[in-house]
Structures are given as C-alpha cells and as structure tokens.
Amino acid sequence: MRPLISTTALLCLAAFVLTFSACREELRPTVKPSEFSKVKREQLGDRIRIAIAQNPEEFPVLPKIPPYNSTVYWYIQTLFNQLNSEIRADRNSPISDRWTPSRTWEVTILDMPEVNAFIVPGGHFYITTGMLRKMEREYELYYVMAFELSFLNEKWLINQLFSEYTTSAVAEVAASGRSAEDDLSVDKLAMVLSEFLVEPTVVQRIDESTASLICQTSRMDRSGIIPLLEDTDANILWLNTRSNYSGRIAYVLNDIQLEDANCGSFKSNGGFEKFVLDHL
C-alpha cells in the first residue's frame, strides 16, 4: 500500500509551484504601450516585411525587375514618398521618440487578384495588383495610401495590435520574432495585418486624418475613395476590412472640416495609366 503524501509535503509542493510561477512572471517584464517607441515599431515592421518576403505562397511579390522597377514601382514609390515625407520628418515628436528619417518606407506590390492594401508598423506599404487594376486615376491611389499612413501614424494600428494581443507579446515579437507564451509570431502578424478589421467609428476618424494628410502633402482631390465606395463589387477586401459607416460618401465629400476646404482638385494627368495600368 502506497504511503499517503503528508499535508506538509502538499503545502511545500504548492508553495514551490506558486513561487516558480511568480518567478516566471517576473522574468517577463511588462511593457506599457507608452514604452513601445517608434524605433520598436520600425523593428517590428521590418521583421514583418522579411516574413512576407519569405512567404511567396501567401504573399507573391511582383518582382522589382524591368519593366516594373522603372514604371509601376517607381511611380507608386514616388507618390508614397511624397505622402510620408512629412510624417517621417516627425517635427512635433520628442527627440527620444521619432521615426528614423533615413529609413525608407518601402512599397511592395503583391501579384494577387484580391482587391487589397495594408500597411505594417514602421511604414512599409503593400498593395495588390487586383487593387491597382480596380483604380483608374492617381487620386484614388493617393487616398488609399494616405488612409493607411494615417492608420499607422495616429497609432490606431499599433494600439489595435495591443488590444488584440498584449503589449508584452508584441514587444517580444519585435525583439525576437516570436512570443511563445502568447502563441504569437511574426508570420502570424503578417497574416493578421493583411486582413485587419477596423471598426467603423475608427474608420471615420481615419477618413478625417486622411483628408488632412492629402491636403498637407499635395494638390490632390481629397475624395479619392469615392470611386471605390460607389463600386458595386462586394469583393473589395480593403473596403470590407476598413468598414463603411453610415453616410460615408457624403461625409468624405462635404462634412470633413479642414482649414482649407478647397485644398485640391487634381485627379489625374495620365500618369497612373501610363506607369501602372499599362504594365499590369
């Protein structure tokens, strides 16, 4: 007959388990959202960019070779640089928490029929050939890029990651590519970000920031999302994840209050067709 474990032994065992668990918690420092700097966001974004490049089955990249490098990529990257230059300058942030000005925020085109676009923490922008073919003029593309940049720069993107996971888990992925305790990896984040659902109330606020960014950086018409909103195709993934709110067309056209209400009217000079559509 086996001897019964004494009460003292059980208490000792329980104390050991509790002590061990407490030590494990102490070994994992808690990271506050305010401590997750822009440099860490850049680090996380660069890891996600590498993960996407190493996963051609899920993310088939349009190669940066002739004719695409001197046409499609050159044109979209030029517009994207125009948009993000003011953000990367980061003049209003404290010196201890600014974007790295010398770091390029790269455009990558995914050779996919899905109509989609997304941005990753740190500024790298992704857009599908399906999305590009859905557009006709550059002011439409400019709006989509400005929307994603606003989503990034106003911290809605990173804060949503913090709310869906934990700040500590996201910080661990930024540092090493994985958070084992939370079953979170850089590969998983890449998949999540490509179909990131944004709530309608947040989308409305991003629309406001988008209009402001367009006016600050260009003479583009700030209503570039309207052709997409009026499209009857229900399979526009980008719109399905950036959820519409009631009266969005009227709001974008008339209700967003800006210092310069008539900040731009430019829609196209044929560049989008010449450098993008003619090569896809």
GROMACS .gro file of C-alpha atoms in nm:
model
  280
    1MET     CA    1   0.000   0.000   0.000
    2ARG     CA    2   0.145   0.338  -0.104
    3PRO     CA    3   0.203   0.586   0.176
    4LEU     CA    4  -0.017   0.895   0.169
    5ILE     CA    5   0.152   1.227   0.094
    6SER     CA    6   0.157   1.428   0.413
    7THR     CA    7  -0.019   1.760   0.443
    8THR     CA    8   0.317   1.925   0.499
    9ALA     CA    9   0.453   1.782   0.176
   10LEU     CA   10   0.149   1.903  -0.019
   11LEU     CA   11   0.186   2.251   0.124
   12CYS     CA   12   0.553   2.256   0.031
   13LEU     CA   13   0.473   2.143  -0.323
   14ALA     CA   14   0.206   2.409  -0.361
   15ALA     CA   15   0.442   2.674  -0.233
   16PHE     CA   16   0.706   2.563  -0.483
   17VAL     CA   17   0.463   2.581  -0.775
   18LEU     CA   18   0.345   2.927  -0.674
   19THR     CA   19   0.700   3.051  -0.627
   20PHE     CA   20   0.807   2.908  -0.963
   21SER     CA   21   0.510   3.068  -1.140
   22ALA     CA   22   0.581   3.402  -0.976
   23CYS     CA   23   0.943   3.385  -1.086
   24ARG     CA   24   0.836   3.315  -1.443
   25GLU     CA   25   0.610   3.620  -1.437
   26GLU     CA   26   0.899   3.831  -1.302
   27LEU     CA   27   1.123   3.707  -1.583
   28ARG     CA   28   0.879   3.850  -1.837
   29PRO     CA   29   0.878   4.228  -1.798
   30THR     CA   30   0.554   4.412  -1.857
   31VAL     CA   31   0.574   4.660  -2.143
   32LYS     CA   32   0.347   4.964  -2.135
   33PRO     CA   33   0.206   5.098  -2.464
   34SER     CA   34   0.381   5.429  -2.399
   35GLU     CA   35   0.714   5.243  -2.385
   36PHE     CA   36   0.671   5.091  -2.731
   37SER     CA   37   0.865   5.352  -2.923
   38LYS     CA   38   0.865   5.430  -3.293
   39VAL     CA   39   1.201   5.256  -3.320
   40LYS     CA   40   1.036   4.939  -3.188
   41ARG     CA   41   0.751   4.984  -3.436
   42GLU     CA   42   1.011   5.008  -3.712
   43GLN     CA   43   1.181   4.695  -3.581
   44LEU     CA   44   0.851   4.508  -3.578
   45GLY     CA   45   0.764   4.633  -3.926
   46ASP     CA   46   1.100   4.523  -4.066
   47ARG     CA   47   1.052   4.174  -3.921
   48ILE     CA   48   0.706   4.150  -4.077
   49ARG     CA   49   0.846   4.270  -4.411
   50ILE     CA   50   1.104   3.989  -4.405
   51ALA     CA   51   0.837   3.734  -4.311
   52ILE     CA   52   0.621   3.845  -4.605
   53ALA     CA   53   0.916   3.824  -4.845
   54GLN     CA   54   0.987   3.469  -4.724
   55ASN     CA   55   0.630   3.351  -4.777
   56PRO     CA   56   0.567   3.367  -5.154
   57GLU     CA   57   0.273   3.127  -5.138
   58GLU     CA   58   0.067   3.366  -4.929
   59PHE     CA   59   0.234   3.686  -5.049
   60PRO     CA   60   0.350   3.655  -5.413
   61VAL     CA   61   0.556   3.969  -5.472
   62LEU     CA   62   0.563   4.139  -5.810
   63PRO     CA   63   0.938   4.138  -5.884
   64LYS     CA   64   1.127   4.466  -5.890
   65ILE     CA   65   1.271   4.399  -6.234
   66PRO     CA   66   1.210   4.553  -6.578
   67PRO     CA   67   0.961   4.677  -6.668
   68TYR     CA   68   0.808   4.702  -6.320
   69ASN     CA   69   1.102   4.862  -6.138
   70SER     CA   70   1.114   5.167  -6.365
   71THR     CA   71   0.738   5.205  -6.410
   72VAL     CA   72   0.493   5.066  -6.155
   73TYR     CA   73   0.728   5.058  -5.857
   74TRP     CA   74   0.894   5.389  -5.940
   75TYR     CA   75   0.561   5.567  -5.980
   76ILE     CA   76   0.392   5.432  -5.667
   77GLN     CA   77   0.703   5.473  -5.451
   78THR     CA   78   0.735   5.834  -5.567
   79LEU     CA   79   0.377   5.913  -5.463
   80PHE     CA   80   0.422   5.724  -5.137
   81ASN     CA   81   0.740   5.917  -5.054
   82GLN     CA   82   0.557   6.241  -5.122
   83LEU     CA   83   0.290   6.138  -4.874
   84ASN     CA   84   0.511   6.004  -4.598
   85SER     CA   85   0.789   6.265  -4.606
   86GLU     CA   86   0.600   6.493  -4.367
   87ILE     CA   87   0.531   6.203  -4.132
   88ARG     CA   88   0.889   6.079  -4.132
   89ALA     CA   89   1.017   6.431  -4.063
   90ASP     CA   90   0.827   6.397  -3.733
   91ARG     CA   91   0.898   6.753  -3.621
   92ASN     CA   92   0.638   6.760  -3.343
   93SER     CA   93   0.751   6.447  -3.158
   94PRO     CA   94   1.011   6.442  -2.879
   95ILE     CA   95   1.363   6.364  -2.998
   96SER     CA   96   1.357   6.041  -2.795
   97ASP     CA   97   1.061   5.905  -2.994
   98ARG     CA   98   1.082   5.985  -3.363
   99TRP     CA   99   1.077   5.792  -3.685
  100THR     CA  100   1.421   5.720  -3.830
  101PRO     CA  101   1.443   5.984  -4.109
  102SER     CA  102   1.698   5.793  -4.319
  103ARG     CA  103   1.491   5.474  -4.329
  104THR     CA  104   1.287   5.413  -4.646
  105TRP     CA  105   0.922   5.316  -4.612
  106GLU     CA  106   0.905   5.071  -4.897
  107VAL     CA  107   0.620   4.993  -5.135
  108THR     CA  108   0.568   4.627  -5.222
  109ILE     CA  109   0.321   4.511  -5.486
  110LEU     CA  110   0.161   4.171  -5.434
  111ASP     CA  111   0.071   3.989  -5.755
  112MET     CA  112  -0.275   3.884  -5.636
  113PRO     CA  113  -0.631   3.925  -5.772
  114GLU     CA  114  -0.765   4.026  -5.430
  115VAL     CA  115  -0.851   4.396  -5.408
  116ASN     CA  116  -0.649   4.486  -5.101
  117ALA     CA  117  -0.388   4.713  -4.946
  118PHE     CA  118  -0.237   4.732  -4.598
  119ILE     CA  119   0.047   4.884  -4.401
  120VAL     CA  120   0.269   4.734  -4.133
  121PRO     CA  121   0.410   4.903  -3.820
  122GLY     CA  122   0.708   5.107  -3.924
  123GLY     CA  123   0.568   5.225  -4.257
  124HIS     CA  124   0.608   4.957  -4.525
  125PHE     CA  125   0.308   4.960  -4.760
  126TYR     CA  126   0.157   4.667  -4.953
  127ILE     CA  127  -0.092   4.680  -5.238
  128THR     CA  128  -0.219   4.407  -5.469
  129THR     CA  129  -0.228   4.415  -5.847
  130GLY     CA  130  -0.602   4.350  -5.810
  131MET     CA  131  -0.636   4.675  -5.617
  132LEU     CA  132  -0.431   4.870  -5.870
  133ARG     CA  133  -0.638   4.739  -6.159
  134LYS     CA  134  -0.954   4.841  -5.975
  135MET     CA  135  -0.844   5.206  -5.987
  136GLU     CA  136  -0.833   5.443  -6.283
  137ARG     CA  137  -0.659   5.760  -6.161
  138GLU     CA  138  -0.383   5.855  -5.922
  139TYR     CA  139  -0.601   6.045  -5.676
  140GLU     CA  140  -0.767   5.711  -5.591
  141LEU     CA  141  -0.430   5.552  -5.514
  142TYR     CA  142  -0.321   5.861  -5.321
  143TYR     CA  143  -0.625   5.832  -5.095
  144VAL     CA  144  -0.566   5.463  -5.019
  145MET     CA  145  -0.202   5.527  -4.931
  146ALA     CA  146  -0.290   5.833  -4.721
  147PHE     CA  147  -0.554   5.631  -4.535
  148GLU     CA  148  -0.305   5.356  -4.448
  149LEU     CA  149  -0.042   5.610  -4.342
  150SER     CA  150  -0.295   5.782  -4.116
  151PHE     CA  151  -0.391   5.445  -3.970
  152LEU     CA  152  -0.024   5.392  -3.891
  153ASN     CA  153   0.085   5.737  -3.778
  154GLU     CA  154  -0.207   5.813  -3.548
  155LYS     CA  155  -0.125   5.488  -3.357
  156TRP     CA  156  -0.458   5.322  -3.431
  157LEU     CA  157  -0.274   5.031  -3.592
  158ILE     CA  158  -0.033   4.957  -3.309
  159ASN     CA  159  -0.297   5.020  -3.040
  160GLN     CA  160  -0.529   4.771  -3.208
  161LEU     CA  161  -0.249   4.514  -3.201
  162PHE     CA  162  -0.205   4.585  -2.830
  163SER     CA  163  -0.577   4.536  -2.766
  164GLU     CA  164  -0.595   4.207  -2.959
  165TYR     CA  165  -0.278   4.064  -2.806
  166THR     CA  166  -0.068   4.218  -2.528
  167THR     CA  167   0.190   4.490  -2.543
  168SER     CA  168   0.447   4.250  -2.399
  169ALA     CA  169   0.371   3.988  -2.665
  170VAL     CA  170   0.402   4.242  -2.946
  171ALA     CA  171   0.729   4.369  -2.794
  172GLU     CA  172   0.867   4.014  -2.782
  173VAL     CA  173   0.779   3.960  -3.149
  174ALA     CA  174   0.952   4.289  -3.234
  175ALA     CA  175   1.263   4.180  -3.046
  176SER     CA  176   1.289   3.813  -3.147
  177GLY     CA  177   1.014   3.731  -3.396
  178ARG     CA  178   0.807   3.523  -3.154
  179SER     CA  179   0.621   3.532  -2.823
  180ALA     CA  180   0.598   3.168  -2.716
  181GLU     CA  181   0.373   3.224  -2.417
  182ASP     CA  182   0.112   3.404  -2.629
  183ASP     CA  183   0.145   3.181  -2.937
  184LEU     CA  184   0.222   3.489  -3.144
  185SER     CA  185   0.480   3.506  -3.420
  186VAL     CA  186   0.589   3.749  -3.687
  187ASP     CA  187   0.441   3.517  -3.952
  188LYS     CA  188   0.103   3.523  -3.778
  189LEU     CA  189   0.112   3.903  -3.753
  190ALA     CA  190   0.182   3.927  -4.126
  191MET     CA  191  -0.134   3.729  -4.198
  192VAL     CA  192  -0.337   3.925  -3.944
  193LEU     CA  193  -0.233   4.264  -4.081
  194SER     CA  194  -0.324   4.171  -4.438
  195GLU     CA  195  -0.689   4.141  -4.332
  196PHE     CA  196  -0.701   4.369  -4.029
  197LEU     CA  197  -1.061   4.466  -3.946
  198VAL     CA  198  -1.103   4.830  -3.843
  199GLU     CA  199  -1.419   4.943  -3.667
  200PRO     CA  200  -1.646   5.196  -3.847
  201THR     CA  201  -1.604   5.464  -3.576
  202VAL     CA  202  -1.226   5.443  -3.616
  203VAL     CA  203  -1.254   5.443  -3.996
  204GLN     CA  204  -1.445   5.771  -3.980
  205ARG     CA  205  -1.169   5.931  -3.773
  206ILE     CA  206  -0.907   5.798  -4.013
  207ASP     CA  207  -1.101   5.950  -4.303
  208GLU     CA  208  -1.064   6.287  -4.130
  209SER     CA  209  -0.687   6.243  -4.086
  210THR     CA  210  -0.659   6.117  -4.443
  211ALA     CA  211  -0.818   6.430  -4.588
  212SER     CA  212  -0.585   6.645  -4.380
  213LEU     CA  213  -0.276   6.449  -4.490
  214ILE     CA  214  -0.374   6.471  -4.858
  215CYS     CA  215  -0.414   6.847  -4.829
  216GLN     CA  216  -0.083   6.887  -4.643
  217THR     CA  217   0.119   6.694  -4.899
  218SER     CA  218  -0.041   6.758  -5.240
  219ARG     CA  219  -0.292   6.933  -5.458
  220MET     CA  220  -0.482   6.605  -5.500
  221ASP     CA  221  -0.860   6.594  -5.475
  222ARG     CA  222  -0.924   6.452  -5.128
  223SER     CA  223  -1.226   6.247  -5.243
  224GLY     CA  224  -1.023   5.965  -5.398
  225ILE     CA  225  -1.210   5.695  -5.207
  226ILE     CA  226  -1.544   5.782  -5.371
  227PRO     CA  227  -1.497   5.565  -5.687
  228LEU     CA  228  -1.430   5.264  -5.464
  229LEU     CA  229  -1.730   5.341  -5.242
  230GLU     CA  230  -1.953   5.369  -5.548
  231ASP     CA  231  -1.825   5.043  -5.697
  232THR     CA  232  -2.090   4.769  -5.678
  233ASP     CA  233  -1.829   4.492  -5.643
  234ALA     CA  234  -1.878   4.337  -5.299
  235ASN     CA  235  -1.538   4.166  -5.310
  236ILE     CA  236  -1.324   4.471  -5.239
  237LEU     CA  237  -1.133   4.329  -4.943
  238TRP     CA  238  -0.981   4.664  -4.849
  239LEU     CA  239  -1.326   4.820  -4.802
  240ASN     CA  240  -1.455   4.513  -4.624
  241THR     CA  241  -1.181   4.545  -4.363
  242ARG     CA  242  -1.197   4.925  -4.342
  243SER     CA  243  -1.565   4.904  -4.257
  244ASN     CA  244  -1.804   5.161  -4.403
  245TYR     CA  245  -2.009   5.380  -4.175
  246SER     CA  246  -2.346   5.536  -4.249
  247GLY     CA  247  -2.327   5.831  -4.487
  248ARG     CA  248  -1.957   5.786  -4.564
  249ILE     CA  249  -1.973   5.927  -4.918
  250ALA     CA  250  -2.146   6.246  -4.803
  251TYR     CA  251  -1.910   6.275  -4.508
  252VAL     CA  252  -1.596   6.249  -4.723
  253LEU     CA  253  -1.733   6.486  -4.986
  254ASN     CA  254  -1.885   6.756  -4.766
  255ASP     CA  255  -1.863   6.709  -4.391
  256ILE     CA  256  -1.493   6.681  -4.305
  257GLN     CA  257  -1.383   7.018  -4.168
  258LEU     CA  258  -1.043   7.140  -4.285
  259GLU     CA  259  -0.863   7.473  -4.265
  260ASP     CA  260  -0.858   7.480  -4.646
  261ALA     CA  261  -1.188   7.332  -4.757
  262ASN     CA  262  -1.083   7.351  -5.123
  263CYS     CA  263  -0.732   7.220  -5.076
  264GLY     CA  264  -0.705   7.035  -5.406
  265SER     CA  265  -0.882   6.942  -5.727
  266PHE     CA  266  -0.618   6.738  -5.912
  267LYS     CA  267  -0.726   6.387  -6.010
  268SER     CA  268  -0.500   6.275  -6.292
  269ASN     CA  269  -0.252   6.375  -6.560
  270GLY     CA  270  -0.248   6.026  -6.711
  271GLY     CA  271   0.047   5.909  -6.504
  272PHE     CA  272  -0.137   5.626  -6.332
  273GLU     CA  273  -0.248   5.480  -6.662
  274LYS     CA  274   0.094   5.525  -6.826
  275PHE     CA  275   0.312   5.393  -6.543
  276VAL     CA  276   0.081   5.145  -6.372
  277LEU     CA  277  -0.215   5.020  -6.573
  278ASP     CA  278  -0.024   4.988  -6.899
  279HIS     CA  279   0.220   4.746  -6.731
  280LEU     CA  280  -0.010   4.525  -6.522
   0.00000   0.00000   0.00000
